[in-house]
GROMACS .gro file of C-alpha atoms in nm:
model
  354
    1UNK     CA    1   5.241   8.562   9.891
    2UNK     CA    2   5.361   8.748  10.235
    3UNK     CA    3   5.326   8.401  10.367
    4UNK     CA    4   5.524   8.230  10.170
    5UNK     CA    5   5.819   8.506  10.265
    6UNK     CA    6   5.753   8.354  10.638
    7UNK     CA    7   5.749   8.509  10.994
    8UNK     CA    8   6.042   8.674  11.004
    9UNK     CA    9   5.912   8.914  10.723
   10UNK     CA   10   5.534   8.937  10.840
   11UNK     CA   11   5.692   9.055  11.187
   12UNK     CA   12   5.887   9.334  11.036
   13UNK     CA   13   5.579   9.449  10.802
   14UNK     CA   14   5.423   9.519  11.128
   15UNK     CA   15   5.665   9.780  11.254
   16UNK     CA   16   5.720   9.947  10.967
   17UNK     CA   17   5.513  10.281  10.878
   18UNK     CA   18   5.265  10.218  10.582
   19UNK     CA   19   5.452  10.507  10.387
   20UNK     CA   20   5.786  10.360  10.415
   21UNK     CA   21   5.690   9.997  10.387
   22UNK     CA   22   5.843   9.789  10.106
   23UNK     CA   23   5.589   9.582   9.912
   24UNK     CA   24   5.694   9.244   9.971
   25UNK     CA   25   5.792   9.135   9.626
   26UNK     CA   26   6.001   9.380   9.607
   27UNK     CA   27   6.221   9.208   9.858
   28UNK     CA   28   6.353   8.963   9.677
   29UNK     CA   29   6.398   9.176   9.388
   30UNK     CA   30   6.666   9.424   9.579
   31UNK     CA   31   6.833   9.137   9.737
   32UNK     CA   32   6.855   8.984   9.383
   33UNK     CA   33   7.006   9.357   9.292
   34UNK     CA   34   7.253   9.372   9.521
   35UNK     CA   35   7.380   9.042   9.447
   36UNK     CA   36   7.456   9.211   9.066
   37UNK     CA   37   7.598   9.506   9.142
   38UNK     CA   38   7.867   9.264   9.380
   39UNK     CA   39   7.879   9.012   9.042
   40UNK     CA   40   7.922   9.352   8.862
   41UNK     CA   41   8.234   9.445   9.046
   42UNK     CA   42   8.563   9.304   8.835
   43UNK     CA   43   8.777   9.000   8.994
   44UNK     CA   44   9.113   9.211   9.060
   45UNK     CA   45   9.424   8.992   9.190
   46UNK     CA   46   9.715   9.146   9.390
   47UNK     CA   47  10.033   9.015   9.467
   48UNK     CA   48  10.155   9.138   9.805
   49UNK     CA   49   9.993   9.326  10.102
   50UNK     CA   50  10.151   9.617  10.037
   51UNK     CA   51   9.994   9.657   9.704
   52UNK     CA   52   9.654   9.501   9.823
   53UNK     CA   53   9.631   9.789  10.025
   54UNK     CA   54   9.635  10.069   9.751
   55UNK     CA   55   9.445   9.876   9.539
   56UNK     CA   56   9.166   9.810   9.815
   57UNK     CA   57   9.141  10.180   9.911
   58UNK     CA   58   9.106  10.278   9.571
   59UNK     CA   59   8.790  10.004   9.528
   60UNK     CA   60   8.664  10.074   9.853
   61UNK     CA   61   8.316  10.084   9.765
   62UNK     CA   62   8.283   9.867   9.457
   63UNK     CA   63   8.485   9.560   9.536
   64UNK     CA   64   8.776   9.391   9.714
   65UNK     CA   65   9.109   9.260   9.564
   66UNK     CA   66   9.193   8.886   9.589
   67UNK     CA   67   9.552   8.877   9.763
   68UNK     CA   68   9.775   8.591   9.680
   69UNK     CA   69  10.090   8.607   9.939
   70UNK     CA   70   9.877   8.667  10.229
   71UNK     CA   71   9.959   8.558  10.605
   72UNK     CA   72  10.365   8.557  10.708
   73UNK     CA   73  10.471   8.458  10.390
   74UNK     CA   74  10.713   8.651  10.222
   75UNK     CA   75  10.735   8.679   9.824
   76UNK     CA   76  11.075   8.611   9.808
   77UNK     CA   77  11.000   8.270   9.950
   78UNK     CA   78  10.613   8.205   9.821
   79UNK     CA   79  10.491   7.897   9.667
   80UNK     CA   80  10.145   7.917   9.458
   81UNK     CA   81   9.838   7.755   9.585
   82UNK     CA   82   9.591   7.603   9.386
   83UNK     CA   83   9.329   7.857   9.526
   84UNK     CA   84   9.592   8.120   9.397
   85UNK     CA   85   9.544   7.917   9.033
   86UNK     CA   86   9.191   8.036   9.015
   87UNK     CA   87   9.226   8.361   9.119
   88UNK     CA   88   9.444   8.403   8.842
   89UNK     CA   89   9.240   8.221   8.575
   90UNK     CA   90   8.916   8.425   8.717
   91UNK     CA   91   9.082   8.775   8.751
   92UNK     CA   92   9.015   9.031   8.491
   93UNK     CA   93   9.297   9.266   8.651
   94UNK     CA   94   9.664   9.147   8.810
   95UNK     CA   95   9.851   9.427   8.980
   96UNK     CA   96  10.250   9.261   9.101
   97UNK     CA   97  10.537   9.462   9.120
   98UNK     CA   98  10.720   9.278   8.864
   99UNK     CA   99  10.918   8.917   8.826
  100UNK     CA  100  11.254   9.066   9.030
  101UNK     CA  101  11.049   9.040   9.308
  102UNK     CA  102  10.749   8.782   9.287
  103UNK     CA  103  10.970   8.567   9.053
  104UNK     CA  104  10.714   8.264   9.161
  105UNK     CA  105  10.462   8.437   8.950
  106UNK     CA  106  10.569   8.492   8.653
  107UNK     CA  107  10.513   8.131   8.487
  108UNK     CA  108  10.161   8.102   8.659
  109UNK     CA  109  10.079   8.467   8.477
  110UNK     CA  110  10.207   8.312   8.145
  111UNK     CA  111  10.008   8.044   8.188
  112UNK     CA  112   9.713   8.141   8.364
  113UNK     CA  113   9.657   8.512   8.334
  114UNK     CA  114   9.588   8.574   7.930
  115UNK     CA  115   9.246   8.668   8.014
  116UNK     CA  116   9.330   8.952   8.291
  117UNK     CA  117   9.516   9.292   8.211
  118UNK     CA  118   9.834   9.226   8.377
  119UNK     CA  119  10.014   9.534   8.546
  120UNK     CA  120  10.340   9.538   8.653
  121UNK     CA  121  10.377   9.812   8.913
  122UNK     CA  122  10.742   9.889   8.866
  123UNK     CA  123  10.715  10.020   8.522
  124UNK     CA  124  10.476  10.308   8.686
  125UNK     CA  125  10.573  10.636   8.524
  126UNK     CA  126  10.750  10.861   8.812
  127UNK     CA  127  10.897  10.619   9.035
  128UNK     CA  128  11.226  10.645   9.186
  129UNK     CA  129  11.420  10.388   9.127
  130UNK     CA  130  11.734  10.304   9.343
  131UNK     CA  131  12.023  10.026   9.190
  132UNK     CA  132  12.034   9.717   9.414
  133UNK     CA  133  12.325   9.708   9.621
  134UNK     CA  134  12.511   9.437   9.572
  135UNK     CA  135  12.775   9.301   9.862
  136UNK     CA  136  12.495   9.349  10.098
  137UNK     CA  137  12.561   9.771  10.092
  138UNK     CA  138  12.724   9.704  10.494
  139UNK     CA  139  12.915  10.074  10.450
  140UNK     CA  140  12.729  10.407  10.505
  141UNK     CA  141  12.629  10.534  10.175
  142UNK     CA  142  12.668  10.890  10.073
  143UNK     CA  143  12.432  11.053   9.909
  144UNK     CA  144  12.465  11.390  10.043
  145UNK     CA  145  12.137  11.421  10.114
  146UNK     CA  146  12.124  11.373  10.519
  147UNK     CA  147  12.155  11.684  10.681
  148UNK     CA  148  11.914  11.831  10.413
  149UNK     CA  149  11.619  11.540  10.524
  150UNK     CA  150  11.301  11.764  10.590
  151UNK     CA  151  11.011  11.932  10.492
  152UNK     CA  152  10.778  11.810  10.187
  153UNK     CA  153  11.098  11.689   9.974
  154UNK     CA  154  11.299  11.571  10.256
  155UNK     CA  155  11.619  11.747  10.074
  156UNK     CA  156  11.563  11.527   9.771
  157UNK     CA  157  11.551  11.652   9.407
  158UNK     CA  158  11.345  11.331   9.296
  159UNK     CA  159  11.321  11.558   8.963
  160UNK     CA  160  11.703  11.511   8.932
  161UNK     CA  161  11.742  11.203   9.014
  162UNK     CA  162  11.887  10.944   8.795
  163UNK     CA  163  11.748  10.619   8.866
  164UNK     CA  164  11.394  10.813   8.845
  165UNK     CA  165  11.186  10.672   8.565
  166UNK     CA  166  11.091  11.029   8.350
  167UNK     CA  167  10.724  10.823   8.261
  168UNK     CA  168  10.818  10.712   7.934
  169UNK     CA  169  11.077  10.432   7.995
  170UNK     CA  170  10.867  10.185   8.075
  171UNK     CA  171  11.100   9.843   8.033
  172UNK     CA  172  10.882   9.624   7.827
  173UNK     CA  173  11.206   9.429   7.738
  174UNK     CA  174  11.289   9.369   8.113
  175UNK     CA  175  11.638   9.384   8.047
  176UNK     CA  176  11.630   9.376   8.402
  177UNK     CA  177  11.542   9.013   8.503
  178UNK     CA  178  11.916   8.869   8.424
  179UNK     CA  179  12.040   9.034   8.715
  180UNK     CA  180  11.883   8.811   8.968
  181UNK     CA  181  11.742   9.092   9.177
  182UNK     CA  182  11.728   9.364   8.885
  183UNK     CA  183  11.929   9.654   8.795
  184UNK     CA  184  11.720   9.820   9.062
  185UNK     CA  185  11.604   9.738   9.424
  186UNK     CA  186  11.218   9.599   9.394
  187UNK     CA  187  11.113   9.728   9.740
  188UNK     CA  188  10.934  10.040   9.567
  189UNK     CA  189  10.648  10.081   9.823
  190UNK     CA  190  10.896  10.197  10.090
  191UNK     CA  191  10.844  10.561   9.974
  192UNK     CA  192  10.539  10.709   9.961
  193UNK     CA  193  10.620  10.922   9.656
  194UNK     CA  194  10.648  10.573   9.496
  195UNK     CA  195  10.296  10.460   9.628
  196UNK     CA  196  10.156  10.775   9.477
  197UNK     CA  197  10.279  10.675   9.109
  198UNK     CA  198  10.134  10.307   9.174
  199UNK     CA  199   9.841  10.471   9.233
  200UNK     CA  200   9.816  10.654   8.982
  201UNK     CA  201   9.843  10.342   8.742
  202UNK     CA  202   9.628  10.138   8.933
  203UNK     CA  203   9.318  10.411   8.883
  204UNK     CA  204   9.366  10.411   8.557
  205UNK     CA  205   9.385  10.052   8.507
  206UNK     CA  206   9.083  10.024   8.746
  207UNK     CA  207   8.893  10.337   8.561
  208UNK     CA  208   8.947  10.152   8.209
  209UNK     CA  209   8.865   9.788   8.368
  210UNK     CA  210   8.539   9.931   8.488
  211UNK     CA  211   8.402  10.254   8.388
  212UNK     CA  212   8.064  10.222   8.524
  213UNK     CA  213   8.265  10.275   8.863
  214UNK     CA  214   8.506  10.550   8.746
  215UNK     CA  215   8.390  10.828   8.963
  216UNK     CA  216   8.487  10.580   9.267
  217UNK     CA  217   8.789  10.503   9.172
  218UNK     CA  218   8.863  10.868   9.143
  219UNK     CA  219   8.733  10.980   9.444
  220UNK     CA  220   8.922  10.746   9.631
  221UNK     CA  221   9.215  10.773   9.493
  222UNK     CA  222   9.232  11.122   9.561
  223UNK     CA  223   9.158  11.082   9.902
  224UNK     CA  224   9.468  10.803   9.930
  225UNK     CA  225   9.693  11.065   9.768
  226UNK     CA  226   9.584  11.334  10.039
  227UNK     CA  227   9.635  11.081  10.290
  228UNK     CA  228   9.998  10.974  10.152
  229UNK     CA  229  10.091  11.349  10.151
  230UNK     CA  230  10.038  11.354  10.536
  231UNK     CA  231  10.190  11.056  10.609
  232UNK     CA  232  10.518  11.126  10.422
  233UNK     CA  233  10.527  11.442  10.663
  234UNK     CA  234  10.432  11.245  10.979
  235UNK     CA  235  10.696  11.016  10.896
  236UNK     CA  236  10.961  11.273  10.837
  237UNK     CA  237  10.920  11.433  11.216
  238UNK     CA  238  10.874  11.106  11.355
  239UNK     CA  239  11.260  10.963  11.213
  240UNK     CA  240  11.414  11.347  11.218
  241UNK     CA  241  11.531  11.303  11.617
  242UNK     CA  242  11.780  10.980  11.496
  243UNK     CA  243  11.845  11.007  11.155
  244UNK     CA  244  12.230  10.995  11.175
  245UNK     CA  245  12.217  10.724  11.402
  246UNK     CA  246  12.318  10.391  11.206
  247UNK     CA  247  12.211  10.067  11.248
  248UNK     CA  248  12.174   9.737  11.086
  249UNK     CA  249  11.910   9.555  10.924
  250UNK     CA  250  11.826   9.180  10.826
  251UNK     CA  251  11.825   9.217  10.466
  252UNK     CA  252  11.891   9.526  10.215
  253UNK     CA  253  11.504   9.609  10.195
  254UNK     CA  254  11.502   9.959  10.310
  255UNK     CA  255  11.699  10.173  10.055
  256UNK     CA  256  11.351  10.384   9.961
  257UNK     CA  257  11.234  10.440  10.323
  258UNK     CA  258  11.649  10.552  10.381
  259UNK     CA  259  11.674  10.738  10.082
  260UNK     CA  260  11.372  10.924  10.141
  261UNK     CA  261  11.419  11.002  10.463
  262UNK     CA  262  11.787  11.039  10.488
  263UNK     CA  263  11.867  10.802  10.786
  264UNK     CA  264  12.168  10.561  10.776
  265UNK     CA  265  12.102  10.224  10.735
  266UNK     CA  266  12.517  10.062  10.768
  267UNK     CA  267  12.458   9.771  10.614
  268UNK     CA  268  12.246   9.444  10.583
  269UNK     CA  269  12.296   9.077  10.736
  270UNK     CA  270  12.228   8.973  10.425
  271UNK     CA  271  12.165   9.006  10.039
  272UNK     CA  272  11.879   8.868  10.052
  273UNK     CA  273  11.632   8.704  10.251
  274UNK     CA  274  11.699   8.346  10.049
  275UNK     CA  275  12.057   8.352  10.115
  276UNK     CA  276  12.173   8.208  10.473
  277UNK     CA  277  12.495   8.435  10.524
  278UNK     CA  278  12.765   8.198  10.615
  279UNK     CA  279  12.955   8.215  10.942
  280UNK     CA  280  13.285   8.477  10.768
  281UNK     CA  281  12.987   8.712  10.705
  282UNK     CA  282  12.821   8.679  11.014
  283UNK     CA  283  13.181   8.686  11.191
  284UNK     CA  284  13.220   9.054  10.963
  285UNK     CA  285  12.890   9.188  11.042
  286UNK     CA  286  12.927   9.102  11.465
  287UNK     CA  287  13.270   9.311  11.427
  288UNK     CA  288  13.144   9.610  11.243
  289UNK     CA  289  12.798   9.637  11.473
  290UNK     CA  290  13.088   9.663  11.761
  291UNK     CA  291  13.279   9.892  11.576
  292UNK     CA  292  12.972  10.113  11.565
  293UNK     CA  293  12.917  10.159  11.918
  294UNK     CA  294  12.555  10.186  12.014
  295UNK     CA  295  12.336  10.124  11.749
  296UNK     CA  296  12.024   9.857  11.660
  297UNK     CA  297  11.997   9.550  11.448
  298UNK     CA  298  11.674   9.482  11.353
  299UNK     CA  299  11.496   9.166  11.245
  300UNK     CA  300  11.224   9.061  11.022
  301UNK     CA  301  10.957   8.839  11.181
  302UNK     CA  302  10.924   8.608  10.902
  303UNK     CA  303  11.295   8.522  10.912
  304UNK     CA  304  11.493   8.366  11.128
  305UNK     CA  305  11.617   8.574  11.441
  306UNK     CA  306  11.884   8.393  11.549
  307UNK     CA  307  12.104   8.549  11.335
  308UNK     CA  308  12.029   8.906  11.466
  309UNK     CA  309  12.134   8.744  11.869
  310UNK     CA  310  12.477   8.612  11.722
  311UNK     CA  311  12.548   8.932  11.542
  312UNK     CA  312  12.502   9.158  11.885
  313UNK     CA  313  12.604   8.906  12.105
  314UNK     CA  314  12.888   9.097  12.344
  315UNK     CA  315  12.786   9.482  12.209
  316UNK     CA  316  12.591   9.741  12.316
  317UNK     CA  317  12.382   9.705  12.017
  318UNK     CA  318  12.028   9.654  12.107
  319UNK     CA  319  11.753   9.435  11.850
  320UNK     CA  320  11.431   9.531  11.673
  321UNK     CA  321  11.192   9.430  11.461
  322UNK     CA  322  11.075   9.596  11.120
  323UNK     CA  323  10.848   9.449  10.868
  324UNK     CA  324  10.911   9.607  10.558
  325UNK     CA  325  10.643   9.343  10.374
  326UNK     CA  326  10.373   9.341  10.622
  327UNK     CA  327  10.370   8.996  10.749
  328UNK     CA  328  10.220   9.046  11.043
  329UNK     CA  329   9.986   9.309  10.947
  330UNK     CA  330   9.620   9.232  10.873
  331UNK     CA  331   9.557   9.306  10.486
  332UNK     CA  332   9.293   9.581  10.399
  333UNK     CA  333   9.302   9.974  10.280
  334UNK     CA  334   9.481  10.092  10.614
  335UNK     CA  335   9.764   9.837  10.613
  336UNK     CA  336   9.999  10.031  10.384
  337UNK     CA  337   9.982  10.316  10.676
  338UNK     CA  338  10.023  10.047  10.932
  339UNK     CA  339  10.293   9.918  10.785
  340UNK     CA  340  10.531  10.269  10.695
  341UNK     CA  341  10.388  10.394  11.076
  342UNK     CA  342  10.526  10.037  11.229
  343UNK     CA  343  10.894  10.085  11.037
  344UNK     CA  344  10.953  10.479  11.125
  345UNK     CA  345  10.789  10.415  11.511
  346UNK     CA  346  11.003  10.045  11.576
  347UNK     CA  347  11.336  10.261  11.463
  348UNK     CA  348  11.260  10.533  11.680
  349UNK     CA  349  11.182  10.294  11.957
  350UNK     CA  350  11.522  10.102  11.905
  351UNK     CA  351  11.743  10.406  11.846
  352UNK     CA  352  11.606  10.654  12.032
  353UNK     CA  353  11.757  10.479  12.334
  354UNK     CA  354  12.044  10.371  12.162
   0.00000   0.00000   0.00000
């Protein structure tokens, strides 16, 4: 029987101690093992990289996520694949953020997702939720908040607040989706506070999904919410030096990272990332960036940067790049604190000599 198991195997029964040899049948029997507790594991679908990456350090050690808008792709943009079809029709979980901001999905779920729990991330009890500012929000806004931007709350009573969701208005209507963009900006993940209550939902979903695995799930998610802790207060000393200085950004995607950290975006290029600003707007947004004296407008990599050359074109304003969706950034556990490192470290880069 060793014989039929071949060379390879007869060559490592010879260096291994009697005591701690393996009987040979039993080889095929572990590998046969391992191959069920993989099976085992549920078929969990994410939208975006940014929520990949909490939902991949939470089933570190039992399973990956599938990812749908992987690569440079941007949701706002995204068209589904047909490998992105089966995902969905295989999945038992879906984690998106909701259909104000992967709008592409929401037919495909209809259609193909009846047999997976389906969570939408932005009804997660405890988030803050910020109105989307429409007019492309080009003036300071005044929240108050700035000089106050430090320690573990940054200033901010999220308690207070009144776009924070109190846990028990969760939205099922989605009275929401006739606004275009929502009655609130869908760029959640941009505070870390608001990564903690995804969490949250996504180890319970995860726990009830699979309770064989519970303890994992647990375990890791505490770790992530130790981790987030730190980073929130890493991120805070890193942006403190320049947080009064404003600057400009592609599109309106940063409210959560401002508002949490009380720096000053001025005002976007654009609404949003599908609408080309035409040349009045452009012409309004070169005058104001020279108005401001020296500042930074920043790019996005998947977009084009063209735009952000015209606008400083005869300032002192210098250019940046931030990537508030991770489209460069590899996907995995670590990319969320890739990504909210990359934003606060390009900004000091740009503005720190500005």
């Amino acid at each position: 029987m060793k014989r039929a198991l071949g060379p390879a195997l007869d060559s490592l029964a010879l260096r291994i101690p009697a005591a701690l040899a393996i009987p040979a049948l039993a080889i095929p029997a572990l590998l046969v093992a391992g191959t069920m507790r993989a099976a085992d594991a549920p078929v969990v679908v994410t939208s975006i990289k940014p929520i990949h990456s909490l939902v991949a350090a939470i089933m570190e050690g039992v399973g990956e996520p599938a990812l749908i808008v992987d690569g440079a792709s941007s949701p706002h943009t995204y068209s589904m694949k047909p490998s992105n079809a089966r995902s969905l029709q295989e999945a038992k979980v879906i984690f998106w953020v909701g259909p104000n901001l992967e709008a592409f999905l929401e037919k495909p779920l209809e259609a193909l997702g009846s047999n997976a729990s389906v969570v939408e991330l932005d009804n997660a009890p405890g988030l803050t939720k910020l109105p989307f500012r429409e007019g492309g929000a080009f003036e300071p806004h005044d929240d108050g908040d700035h000089e106050n931007a430090s320690g573990d709350d940054h200033g901010h009573d999220h308690a207070a607040e009144p776009g924070r969701d109190d846990g028990h208005a969760h939205h099922d209507d989605h009275e929401e989706h006739e606004h275009g963009h929502g009655a609130f900006d869908t760029h959640l993940w941009l505070d870390p506070m608001n990564a903690k209550a995804m969490a949250t939902v996504i180890t319970t979903t995860l726990v009830a999904a699979d309770p064989a695995n519970a303890l994992t799930y647990q375990a890791n998610a505490k770790a992530l919410d130790d981790k987030l802790t730190a980073l929130d207060k890493e991120i805070a000393a890193t942006v403190a030096p320049f947080k009064d200085k404003p600057f400009v950004v592609f599109h309106d995607a940063y409210q959560y990272f401002e508002h949490r950290y009380g720096i000053r975006v001025a005002g976007s290029i654009t609404v949003s990332p599908e609408t080309i600003p035409g040349a009045e707007r452009v012409s309004e947004i070169h005058r104001k960036v020279g108005e401001l004296g020296a500042t930074c407008v920043f790019a996005e990599p998947q977009f084009e940067p063209r735009l952000v050359k015209v606008v400083i074109e005869g300032t002192s304003a210098k250019s940046g790049i931030l990537d508030p969706e991770a489209a460069t950034l590899k996907a995995g556990p670590d990319l969320y604190f890739t990504l909210m490192r990359g934003i606060a470290d390009s900004m000091k880069a740009c503005l720190s000599s500005a």
